[in-house]
CSV table of C-alpha atoms in Angstrom, one decimal:
chain,number,residue,atom,x,y,z
A,1,UNK,CA,21.1,3.4,-94.9
A,2,UNK,CA,20.0,2.3,-91.1
A,3,UNK,CA,19.4,-1.2,-89.6
A,4,UNK,CA,18.4,-1.8,-86.6
A,5,UNK,CA,20.2,-4.6,-84.9
A,6,UNK,CA,17.9,-4.9,-82.0
A,7,UNK,CA,15.0,-2.2,-80.9
A,8,UNK,CA,17.8,0.3,-79.5
A,9,UNK,CA,20.7,-0.1,-81.5
A,10,UNK,CA,21.3,0.7,-84.9
A,11,UNK,CA,24.1,0.3,-88.0
A,12,UNK,CA,24.5,3.0,-90.0
A,13,UNK,CA,26.0,1.9,-93.7
A,14,UNK,CA,27.5,4.4,-96.6
A,15,UNK,CA,28.2,2.9,-100.2
A,16,UNK,CA,28.8,4.7,-103.2
A,17,UNK,CA,31.2,7.0,-102.4
A,18,UNK,CA,33.2,6.6,-106.2
A,19,UNK,CA,35.6,9.1,-105.7
A,20,UNK,CA,39.0,7.5,-106.4
A,21,UNK,CA,40.9,10.3,-104.2
A,22,UNK,CA,39.4,9.0,-101.1
A,23,UNK,CA,41.0,6.2,-99.1
A,24,UNK,CA,37.7,4.8,-97.3
A,25,UNK,CA,39.6,2.9,-94.9
A,26,UNK,CA,41.2,6.2,-93.3
A,27,UNK,CA,37.8,7.7,-93.6
A,28,UNK,CA,36.0,5.0,-91.3
A,29,UNK,CA,38.9,5.6,-89.4
A,30,UNK,CA,38.5,9.5,-88.9
A,31,UNK,CA,34.8,9.1,-88.4
A,32,UNK,CA,35.7,6.1,-85.5
A,33,UNK,CA,37.4,9.2,-83.9
A,34,UNK,CA,35.4,11.6,-84.4
A,35,UNK,CA,32.1,10.1,-83.7
A,36,UNK,CA,33.8,7.8,-80.5
A,37,UNK,CA,32.1,4.3,-81.8
A,38,UNK,CA,33.3,1.4,-84.0
A,39,UNK,CA,33.9,2.1,-87.6
A,40,UNK,CA,34.7,-0.7,-90.2
A,41,UNK,CA,36.0,-0.6,-94.3
A,42,UNK,CA,34.3,-3.6,-96.0
A,43,UNK,CA,35.8,-4.2,-99.7
A,44,UNK,CA,33.5,-5.3,-102.5
A,45,UNK,CA,34.9,-8.7,-103.6
A,46,UNK,CA,33.5,-7.3,-107.0
A,47,UNK,CA,36.2,-4.7,-107.5
A,48,UNK,CA,33.8,-2.5,-106.5
A,49,UNK,CA,34.4,0.2,-103.8
A,50,UNK,CA,32.8,-1.4,-100.8
A,51,UNK,CA,31.1,0.3,-98.0
A,52,UNK,CA,31.1,1.6,-94.7
A,53,UNK,CA,29.5,0.4,-91.3
A,54,UNK,CA,29.4,2.6,-88.3
A,55,UNK,CA,28.0,1.6,-84.7
A,56,UNK,CA,24.7,4.1,-84.1
A,57,UNK,CA,22.4,6.3,-86.2
A,58,UNK,CA,24.5,8.6,-87.7
A,59,UNK,CA,22.7,9.8,-90.7
A,60,UNK,CA,22.6,13.3,-90.5
A,61,UNK,CA,26.8,13.3,-88.8
A,62,UNK,CA,27.4,11.9,-91.9
A,63,UNK,CA,25.3,13.9,-94.5
A,64,UNK,CA,26.8,16.9,-92.7
A,65,UNK,CA,30.3,15.6,-93.2
A,66,UNK,CA,30.1,14.5,-96.7
A,67,UNK,CA,28.8,17.9,-97.4
A,68,UNK,CA,30.7,20.0,-95.7
A,69,UNK,CA,34.0,18.4,-97.4
A,70,UNK,CA,32.7,18.8,-100.3
A,71,UNK,CA,32.9,14.7,-101.0
A,72,UNK,CA,29.2,14.9,-101.9
A,73,UNK,CA,26.3,17.1,-102.7
A,74,UNK,CA,22.7,17.0,-101.3
A,75,UNK,CA,21.2,15.9,-104.4
A,76,UNK,CA,23.8,13.1,-104.7
A,77,UNK,CA,23.0,11.4,-100.9
A,78,UNK,CA,20.2,9.5,-100.5
A,79,UNK,CA,18.7,8.7,-96.9
A,80,UNK,CA,17.0,5.6,-96.1
A,81,UNK,CA,16.2,4.4,-93.2
A,82,UNK,CA,12.9,5.3,-90.4
């Protein structure tokens, strides 16, 4: 999902990564280094997996990363936004 902060600034949110082998905090750190942007893992208070928020429009690059590393298939991923 992408959200517009201002007319030119965006924030990409990744939710629904239910793989128990994934450490989402480390994944956010890896994306922070890969894409040279801020990325943060927000824990869900209700016991869910939470979400990862990344600065910028990174929908296509995150989709490519998730499919190349067999974290999710293209059929499992929904891209929202403009």
